[in-house]
mmCIF file of C-alpha atoms in Angstrom:
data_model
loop_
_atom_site.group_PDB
_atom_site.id
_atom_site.type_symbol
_atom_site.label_atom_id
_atom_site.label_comp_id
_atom_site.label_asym_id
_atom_site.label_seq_id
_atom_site.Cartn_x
_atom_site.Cartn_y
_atom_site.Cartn_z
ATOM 1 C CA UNK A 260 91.183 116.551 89.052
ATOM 2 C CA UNK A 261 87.887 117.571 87.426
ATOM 3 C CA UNK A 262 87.750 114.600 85.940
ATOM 4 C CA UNK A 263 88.008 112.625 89.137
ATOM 5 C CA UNK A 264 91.045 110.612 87.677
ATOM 6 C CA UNK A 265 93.386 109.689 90.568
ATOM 7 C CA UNK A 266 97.295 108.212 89.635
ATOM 8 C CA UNK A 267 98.761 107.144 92.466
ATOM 9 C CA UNK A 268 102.467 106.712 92.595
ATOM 10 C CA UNK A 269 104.422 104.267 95.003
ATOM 11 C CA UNK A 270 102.370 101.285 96.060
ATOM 12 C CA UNK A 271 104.864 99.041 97.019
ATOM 13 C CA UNK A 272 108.340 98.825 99.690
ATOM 14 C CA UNK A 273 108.819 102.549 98.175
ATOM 15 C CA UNK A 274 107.010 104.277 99.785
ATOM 16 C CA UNK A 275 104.205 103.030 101.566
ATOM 17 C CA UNK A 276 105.478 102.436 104.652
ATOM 18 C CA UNK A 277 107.016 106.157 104.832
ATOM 19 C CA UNK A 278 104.372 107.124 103.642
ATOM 20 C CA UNK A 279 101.121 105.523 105.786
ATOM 21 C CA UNK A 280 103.935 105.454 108.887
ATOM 22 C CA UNK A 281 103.725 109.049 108.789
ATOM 23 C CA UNK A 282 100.003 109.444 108.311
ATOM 24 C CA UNK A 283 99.586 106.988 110.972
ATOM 25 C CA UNK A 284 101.351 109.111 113.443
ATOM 26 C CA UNK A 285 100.036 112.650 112.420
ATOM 27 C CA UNK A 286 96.739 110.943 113.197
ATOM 28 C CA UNK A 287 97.882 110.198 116.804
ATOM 29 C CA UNK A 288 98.895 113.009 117.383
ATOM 30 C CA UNK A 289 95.754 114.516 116.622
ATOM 31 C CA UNK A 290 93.491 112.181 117.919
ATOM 32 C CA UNK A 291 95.586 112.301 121.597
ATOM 33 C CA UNK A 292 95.852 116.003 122.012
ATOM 34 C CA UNK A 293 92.247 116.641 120.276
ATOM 35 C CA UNK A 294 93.514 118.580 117.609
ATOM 36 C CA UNK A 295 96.003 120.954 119.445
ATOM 37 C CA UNK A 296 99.015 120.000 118.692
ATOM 38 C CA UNK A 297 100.975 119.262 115.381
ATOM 39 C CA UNK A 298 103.915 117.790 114.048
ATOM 40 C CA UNK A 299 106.525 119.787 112.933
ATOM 41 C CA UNK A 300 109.090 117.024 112.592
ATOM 42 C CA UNK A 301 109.605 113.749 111.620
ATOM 43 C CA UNK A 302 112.463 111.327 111.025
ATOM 44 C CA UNK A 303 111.927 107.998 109.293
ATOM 45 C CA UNK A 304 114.393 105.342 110.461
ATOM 46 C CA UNK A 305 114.441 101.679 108.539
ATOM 47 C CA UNK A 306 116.392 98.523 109.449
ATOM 48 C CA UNK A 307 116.894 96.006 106.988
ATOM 49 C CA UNK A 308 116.750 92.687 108.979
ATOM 50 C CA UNK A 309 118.988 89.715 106.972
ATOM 51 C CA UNK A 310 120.019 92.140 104.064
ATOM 52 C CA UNK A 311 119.082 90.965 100.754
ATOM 53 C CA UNK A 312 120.900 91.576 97.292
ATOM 54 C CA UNK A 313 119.072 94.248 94.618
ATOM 55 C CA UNK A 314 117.409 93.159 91.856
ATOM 56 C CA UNK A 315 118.473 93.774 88.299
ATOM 57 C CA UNK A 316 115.613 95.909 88.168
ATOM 58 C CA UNK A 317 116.363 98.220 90.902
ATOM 59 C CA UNK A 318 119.947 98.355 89.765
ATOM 60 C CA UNK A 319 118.871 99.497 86.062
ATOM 61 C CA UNK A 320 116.670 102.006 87.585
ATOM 62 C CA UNK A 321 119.483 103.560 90.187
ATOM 63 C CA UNK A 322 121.625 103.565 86.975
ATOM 64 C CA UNK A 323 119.913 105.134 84.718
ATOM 65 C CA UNK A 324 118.492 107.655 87.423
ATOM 66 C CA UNK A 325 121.843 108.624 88.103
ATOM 67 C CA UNK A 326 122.969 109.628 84.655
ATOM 68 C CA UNK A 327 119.542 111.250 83.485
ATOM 69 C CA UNK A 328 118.354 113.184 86.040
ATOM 70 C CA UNK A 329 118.703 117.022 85.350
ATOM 71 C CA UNK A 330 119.080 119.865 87.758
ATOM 72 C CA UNK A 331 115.645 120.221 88.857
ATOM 73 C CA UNK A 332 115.457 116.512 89.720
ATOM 74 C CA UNK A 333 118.215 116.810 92.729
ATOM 75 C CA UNK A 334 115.612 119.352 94.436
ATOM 76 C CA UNK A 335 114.374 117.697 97.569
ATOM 77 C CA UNK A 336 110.884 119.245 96.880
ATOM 78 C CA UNK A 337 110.739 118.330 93.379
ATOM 79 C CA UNK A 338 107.772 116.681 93.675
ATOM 80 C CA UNK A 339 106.233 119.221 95.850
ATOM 81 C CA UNK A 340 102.737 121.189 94.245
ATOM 82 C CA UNK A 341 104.406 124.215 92.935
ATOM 83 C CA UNK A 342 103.655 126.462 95.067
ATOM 84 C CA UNK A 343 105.659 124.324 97.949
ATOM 85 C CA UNK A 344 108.795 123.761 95.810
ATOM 86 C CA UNK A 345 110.811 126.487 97.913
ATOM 87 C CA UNK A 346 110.925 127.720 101.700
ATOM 88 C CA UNK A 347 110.456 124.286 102.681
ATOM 89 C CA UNK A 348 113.176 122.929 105.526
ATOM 90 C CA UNK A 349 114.027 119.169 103.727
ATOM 91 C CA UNK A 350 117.580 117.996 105.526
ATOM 92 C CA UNK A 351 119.213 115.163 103.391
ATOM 93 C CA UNK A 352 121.116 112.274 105.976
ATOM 94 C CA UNK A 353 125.042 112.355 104.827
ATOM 95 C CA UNK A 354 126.976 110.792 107.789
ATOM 96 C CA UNK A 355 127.345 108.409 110.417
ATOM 97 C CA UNK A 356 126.007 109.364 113.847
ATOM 98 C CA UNK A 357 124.734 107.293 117.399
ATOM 99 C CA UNK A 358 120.584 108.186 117.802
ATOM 100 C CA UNK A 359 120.230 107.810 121.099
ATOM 101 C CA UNK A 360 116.138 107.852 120.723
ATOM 102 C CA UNK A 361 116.917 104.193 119.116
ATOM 103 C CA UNK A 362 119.887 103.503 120.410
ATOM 104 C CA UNK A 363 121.787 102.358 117.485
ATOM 105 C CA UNK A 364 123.597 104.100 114.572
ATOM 106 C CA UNK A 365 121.784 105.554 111.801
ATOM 107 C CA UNK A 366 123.185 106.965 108.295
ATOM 108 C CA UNK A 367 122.219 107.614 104.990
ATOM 109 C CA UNK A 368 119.815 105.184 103.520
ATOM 110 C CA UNK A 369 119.893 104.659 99.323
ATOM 111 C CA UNK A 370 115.824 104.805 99.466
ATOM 112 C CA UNK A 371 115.597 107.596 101.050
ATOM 113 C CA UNK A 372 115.643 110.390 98.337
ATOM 114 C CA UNK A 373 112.210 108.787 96.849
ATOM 115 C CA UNK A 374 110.524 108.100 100.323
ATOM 116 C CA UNK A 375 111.131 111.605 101.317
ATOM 117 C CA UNK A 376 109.798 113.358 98.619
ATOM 118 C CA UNK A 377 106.640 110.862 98.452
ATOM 119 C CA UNK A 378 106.116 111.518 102.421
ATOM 120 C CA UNK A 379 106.354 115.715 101.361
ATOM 121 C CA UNK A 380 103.677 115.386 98.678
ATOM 122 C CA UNK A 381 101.424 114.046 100.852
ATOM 123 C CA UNK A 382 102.014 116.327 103.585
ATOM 124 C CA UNK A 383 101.573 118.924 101.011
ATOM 125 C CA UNK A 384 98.264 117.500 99.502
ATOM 126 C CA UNK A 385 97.192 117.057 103.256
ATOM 127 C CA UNK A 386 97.413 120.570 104.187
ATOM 128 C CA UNK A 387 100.545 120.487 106.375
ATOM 129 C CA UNK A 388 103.364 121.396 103.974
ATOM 130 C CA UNK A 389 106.034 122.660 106.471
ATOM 131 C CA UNK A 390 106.834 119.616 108.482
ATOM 132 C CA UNK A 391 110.348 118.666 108.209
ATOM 133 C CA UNK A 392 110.748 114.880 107.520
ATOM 134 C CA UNK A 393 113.885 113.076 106.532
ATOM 135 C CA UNK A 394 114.389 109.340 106.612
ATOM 136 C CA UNK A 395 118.005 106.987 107.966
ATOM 137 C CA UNK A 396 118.878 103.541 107.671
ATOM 138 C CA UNK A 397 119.986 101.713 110.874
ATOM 139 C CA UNK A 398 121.288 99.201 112.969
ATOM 140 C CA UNK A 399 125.015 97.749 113.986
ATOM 141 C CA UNK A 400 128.042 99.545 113.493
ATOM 142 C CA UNK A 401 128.815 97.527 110.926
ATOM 143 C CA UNK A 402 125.798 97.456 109.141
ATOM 144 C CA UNK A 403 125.628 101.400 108.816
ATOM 145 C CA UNK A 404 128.989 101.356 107.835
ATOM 146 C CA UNK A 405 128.854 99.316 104.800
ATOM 147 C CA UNK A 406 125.446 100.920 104.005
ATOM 148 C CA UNK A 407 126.989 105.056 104.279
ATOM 149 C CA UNK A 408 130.116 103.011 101.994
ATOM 150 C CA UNK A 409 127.797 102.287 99.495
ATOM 151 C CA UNK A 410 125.694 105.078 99.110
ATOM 152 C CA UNK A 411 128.290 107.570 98.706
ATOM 153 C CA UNK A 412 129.574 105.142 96.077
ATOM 154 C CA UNK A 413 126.353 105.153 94.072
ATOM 155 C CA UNK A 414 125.879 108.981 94.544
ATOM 156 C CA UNK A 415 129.435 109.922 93.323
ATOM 157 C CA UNK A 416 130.982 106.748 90.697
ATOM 158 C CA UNK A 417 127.195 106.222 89.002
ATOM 159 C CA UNK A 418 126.816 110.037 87.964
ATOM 160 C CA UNK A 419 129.965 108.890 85.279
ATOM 161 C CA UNK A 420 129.271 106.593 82.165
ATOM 162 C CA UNK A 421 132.402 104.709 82.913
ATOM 163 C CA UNK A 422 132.053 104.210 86.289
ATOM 164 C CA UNK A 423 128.452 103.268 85.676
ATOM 165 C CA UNK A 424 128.998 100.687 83.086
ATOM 166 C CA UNK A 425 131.624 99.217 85.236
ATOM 167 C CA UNK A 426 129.560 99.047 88.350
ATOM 168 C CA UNK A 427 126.668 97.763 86.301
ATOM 169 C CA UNK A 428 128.688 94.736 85.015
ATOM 170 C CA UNK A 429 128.786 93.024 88.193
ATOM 171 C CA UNK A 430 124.951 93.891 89.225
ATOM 172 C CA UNK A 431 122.375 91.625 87.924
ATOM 173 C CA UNK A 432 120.431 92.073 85.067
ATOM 174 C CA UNK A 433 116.897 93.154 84.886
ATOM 175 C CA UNK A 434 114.953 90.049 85.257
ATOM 176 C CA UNK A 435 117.066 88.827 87.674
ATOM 177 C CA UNK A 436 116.928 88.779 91.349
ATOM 178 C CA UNK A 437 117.236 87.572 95.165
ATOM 179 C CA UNK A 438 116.378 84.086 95.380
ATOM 180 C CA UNK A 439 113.531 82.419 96.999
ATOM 181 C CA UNK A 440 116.349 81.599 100.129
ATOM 182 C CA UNK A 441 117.219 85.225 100.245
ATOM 183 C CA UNK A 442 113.924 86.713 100.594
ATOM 184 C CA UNK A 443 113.172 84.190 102.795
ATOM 185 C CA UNK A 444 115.936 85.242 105.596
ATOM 186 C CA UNK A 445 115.036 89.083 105.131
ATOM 187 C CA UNK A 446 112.533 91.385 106.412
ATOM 188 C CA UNK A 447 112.279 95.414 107.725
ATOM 189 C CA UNK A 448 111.015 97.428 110.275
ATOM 190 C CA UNK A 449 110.753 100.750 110.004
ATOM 191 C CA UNK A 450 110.697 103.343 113.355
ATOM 192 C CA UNK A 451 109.119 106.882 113.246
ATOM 193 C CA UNK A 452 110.012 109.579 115.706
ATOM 194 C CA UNK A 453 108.244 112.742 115.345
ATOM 195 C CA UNK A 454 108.497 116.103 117.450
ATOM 196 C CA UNK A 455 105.064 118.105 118.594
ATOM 197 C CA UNK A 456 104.499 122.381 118.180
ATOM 198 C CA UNK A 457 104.287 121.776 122.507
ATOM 199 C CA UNK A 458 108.160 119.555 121.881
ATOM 200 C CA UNK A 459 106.028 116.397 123.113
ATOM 201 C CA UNK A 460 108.015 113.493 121.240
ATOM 202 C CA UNK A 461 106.071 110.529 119.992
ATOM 203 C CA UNK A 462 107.321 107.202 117.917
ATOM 204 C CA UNK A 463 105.623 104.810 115.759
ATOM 205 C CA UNK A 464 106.904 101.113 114.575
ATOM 206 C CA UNK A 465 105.535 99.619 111.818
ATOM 207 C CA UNK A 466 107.286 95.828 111.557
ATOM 208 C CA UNK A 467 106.577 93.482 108.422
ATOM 209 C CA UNK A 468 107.913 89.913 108.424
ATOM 210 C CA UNK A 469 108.091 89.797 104.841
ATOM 211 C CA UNK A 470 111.296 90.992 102.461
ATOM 212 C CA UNK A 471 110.998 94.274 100.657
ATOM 213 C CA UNK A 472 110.078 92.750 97.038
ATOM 214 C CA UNK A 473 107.379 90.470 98.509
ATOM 215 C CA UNK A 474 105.981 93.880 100.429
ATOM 216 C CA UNK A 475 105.733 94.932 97.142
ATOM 217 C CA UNK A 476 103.499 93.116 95.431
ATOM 218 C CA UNK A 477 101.455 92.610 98.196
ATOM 219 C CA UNK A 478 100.713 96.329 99.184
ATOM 220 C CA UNK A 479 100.164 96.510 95.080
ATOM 221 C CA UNK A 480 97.237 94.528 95.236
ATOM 222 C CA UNK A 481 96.128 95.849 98.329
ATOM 223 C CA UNK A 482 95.928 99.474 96.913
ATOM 224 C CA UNK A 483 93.720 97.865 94.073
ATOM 225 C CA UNK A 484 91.744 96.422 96.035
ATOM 226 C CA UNK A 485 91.397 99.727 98.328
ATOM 227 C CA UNK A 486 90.733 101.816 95.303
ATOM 228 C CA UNK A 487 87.854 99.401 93.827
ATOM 229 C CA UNK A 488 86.406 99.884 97.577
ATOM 230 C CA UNK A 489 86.894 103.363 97.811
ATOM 231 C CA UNK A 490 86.711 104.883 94.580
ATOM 232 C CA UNK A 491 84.074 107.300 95.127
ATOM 233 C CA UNK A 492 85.605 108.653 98.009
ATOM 234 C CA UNK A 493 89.355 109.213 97.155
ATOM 235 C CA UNK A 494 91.046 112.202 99.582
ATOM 236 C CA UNK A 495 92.462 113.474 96.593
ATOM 237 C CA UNK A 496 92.710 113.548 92.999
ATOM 238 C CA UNK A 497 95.138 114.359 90.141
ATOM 239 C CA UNK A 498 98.678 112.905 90.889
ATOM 240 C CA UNK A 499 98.965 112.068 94.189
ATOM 241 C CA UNK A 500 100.519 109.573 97.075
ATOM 242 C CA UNK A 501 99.032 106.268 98.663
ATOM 243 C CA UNK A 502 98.296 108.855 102.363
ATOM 244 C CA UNK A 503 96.612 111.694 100.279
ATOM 245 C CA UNK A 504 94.760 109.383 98.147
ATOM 246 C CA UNK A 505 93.602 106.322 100.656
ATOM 247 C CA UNK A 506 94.328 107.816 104.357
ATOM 248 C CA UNK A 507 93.164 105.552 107.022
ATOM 249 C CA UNK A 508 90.901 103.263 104.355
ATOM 250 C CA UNK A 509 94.467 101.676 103.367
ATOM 251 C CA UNK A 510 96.495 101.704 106.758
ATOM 252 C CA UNK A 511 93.537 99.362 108.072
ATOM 253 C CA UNK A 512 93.487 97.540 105.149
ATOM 254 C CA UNK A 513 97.073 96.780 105.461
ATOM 255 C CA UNK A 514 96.898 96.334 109.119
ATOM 256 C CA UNK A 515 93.652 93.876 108.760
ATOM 257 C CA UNK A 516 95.018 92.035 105.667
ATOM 258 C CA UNK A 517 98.893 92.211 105.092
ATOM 259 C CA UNK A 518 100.710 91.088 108.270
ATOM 260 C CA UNK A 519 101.430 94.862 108.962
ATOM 261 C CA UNK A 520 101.833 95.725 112.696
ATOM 262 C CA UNK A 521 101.958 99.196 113.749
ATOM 263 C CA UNK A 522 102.653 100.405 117.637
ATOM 264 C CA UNK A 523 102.259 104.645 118.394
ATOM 265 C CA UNK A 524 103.344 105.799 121.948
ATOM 266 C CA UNK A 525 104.360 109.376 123.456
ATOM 267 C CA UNK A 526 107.633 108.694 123.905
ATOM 268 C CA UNK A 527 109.001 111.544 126.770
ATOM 269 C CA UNK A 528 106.015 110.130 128.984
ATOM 270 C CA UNK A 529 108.052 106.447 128.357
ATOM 271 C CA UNK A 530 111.101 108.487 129.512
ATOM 272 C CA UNK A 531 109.147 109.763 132.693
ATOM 273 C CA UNK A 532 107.511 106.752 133.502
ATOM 274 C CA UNK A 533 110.631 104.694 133.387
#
């Protein structure tokens, strides 16, 4: 930090748009009510539009993540500045349930365990360390279904060397990955509902057309470019996340130049109105 040396971590699909789809509605929030009301809690939901297979890259790193990681690792604020690693509310998603502020089924999502601790850095870097943010996967039935199927059998069989070299056979191997026809069919949207201190409710949407891995290397070079621009002027320095380090220098920048569209509302005055 003294030397003004910034790394920022998660550029790409994980966890950018977790991460600037939460800054993006704190700053509604406090831009509506002039500063007099706050977030206390936020839930992160993502649909994955088309589905598309892993690559051999994410599989290596879910494998060996799963057999390396000590103790300390599984804390949910592990990431946290150390003086925020405790006394911090940070709910994990386990089962299936109907959200009725969507109106489809969510459940756990696999990503979720690094978005969540990204989006808690940067609250904590940001001077807001208490909001409770967790994150879901959603959409059919069906869809949920075979997504809660899998992640509990990632989170219990890949923990075991057997298991994991078995379940590693069949994935592809690092260099490998979703064709050109896959990506092609696939893309996200992710939807942010968020709870005031007054218990105003508010949701965000932030919809990309493009598949996770092409995200990727887009929002990459966008966060180059953003830190060439802005390099004097970082938020923050040290370790930090793309909202603590950028803030609203990179959400316009990938509204303005990466095909992101975003859409905040109140959503209880939706509710009245209709």
């Amino acid at each position: 930090k003294a030397k003004k040396i910034a790394i920022i971590n998660s550029c790409g699909f994980d966890c950018v748009p977790s991460d600037m789809g939460s800054l993006m509605l704190h700053q509604f929030v406090a831009a509506e009510t002039n500063g007099k009301e706050t977030i206390t809690k936020m839930e992160g939901f993502f649909e994955l539009i088309g589905g598309i297979s892993p690559s051999g890259g994410t599989a290596a790193t879910l494998s060996s993540t799963a057999v390396t990681s000590a103790p300390e690792d599984l804390n949910p604020l592990s990431i946290n500045p150390p003086q925020h690693r405790s006394g911090i509310v940070a709910p994990e998603r386990r089962g299936m349930a109907f959200t009725k502020s969507l109106g489809r089924y969510s459940g756990p999502f696999l990503m979720a365990c690094e978005n969540e601790r990204i989006v808690r850095r940067s609250n904590c870097l940001l001077g807001r360390p208490n909001v409770v943010y967790s994150e879901a996967i959603t959409g059919s039935f069906w869809t949920v279904l075979a997504e809660f199927l899998q992640f509990w059998a990632i989170r219990v069989l890949l923990p075991f060397t057997i298991f994991n070299k078995i379940v590693m056979f069949f994935m592809p191997k690092p260099g490998d990955g979703p064709t050109a026809q896959e990506k092609k069919g696939s893309k996200y949207e992710a939807t942010f509902v968020a709870r005031t201190t007054s218990g105003s409710n508010y949701m965000g949407i932030w919809r990309d057309d493009r598949n996770a891995y092409d995200t990727t290397a887009v929002f990459v070079v966008e966060a180059i470019a953003c830190l060439l621009n802005t390099e004097k002027n970082l938020l923050n320095y040290g370790v930090v996340t793309p909202a603590s380090a950028f803030g609203q220098a990179y959400l316009d920048a990938l509204r303005d130049n990466c095909g992101v569209s975003t859409d905040v509302s109140r959503s209880d005055r939706q509710k009245k109105a209709e």
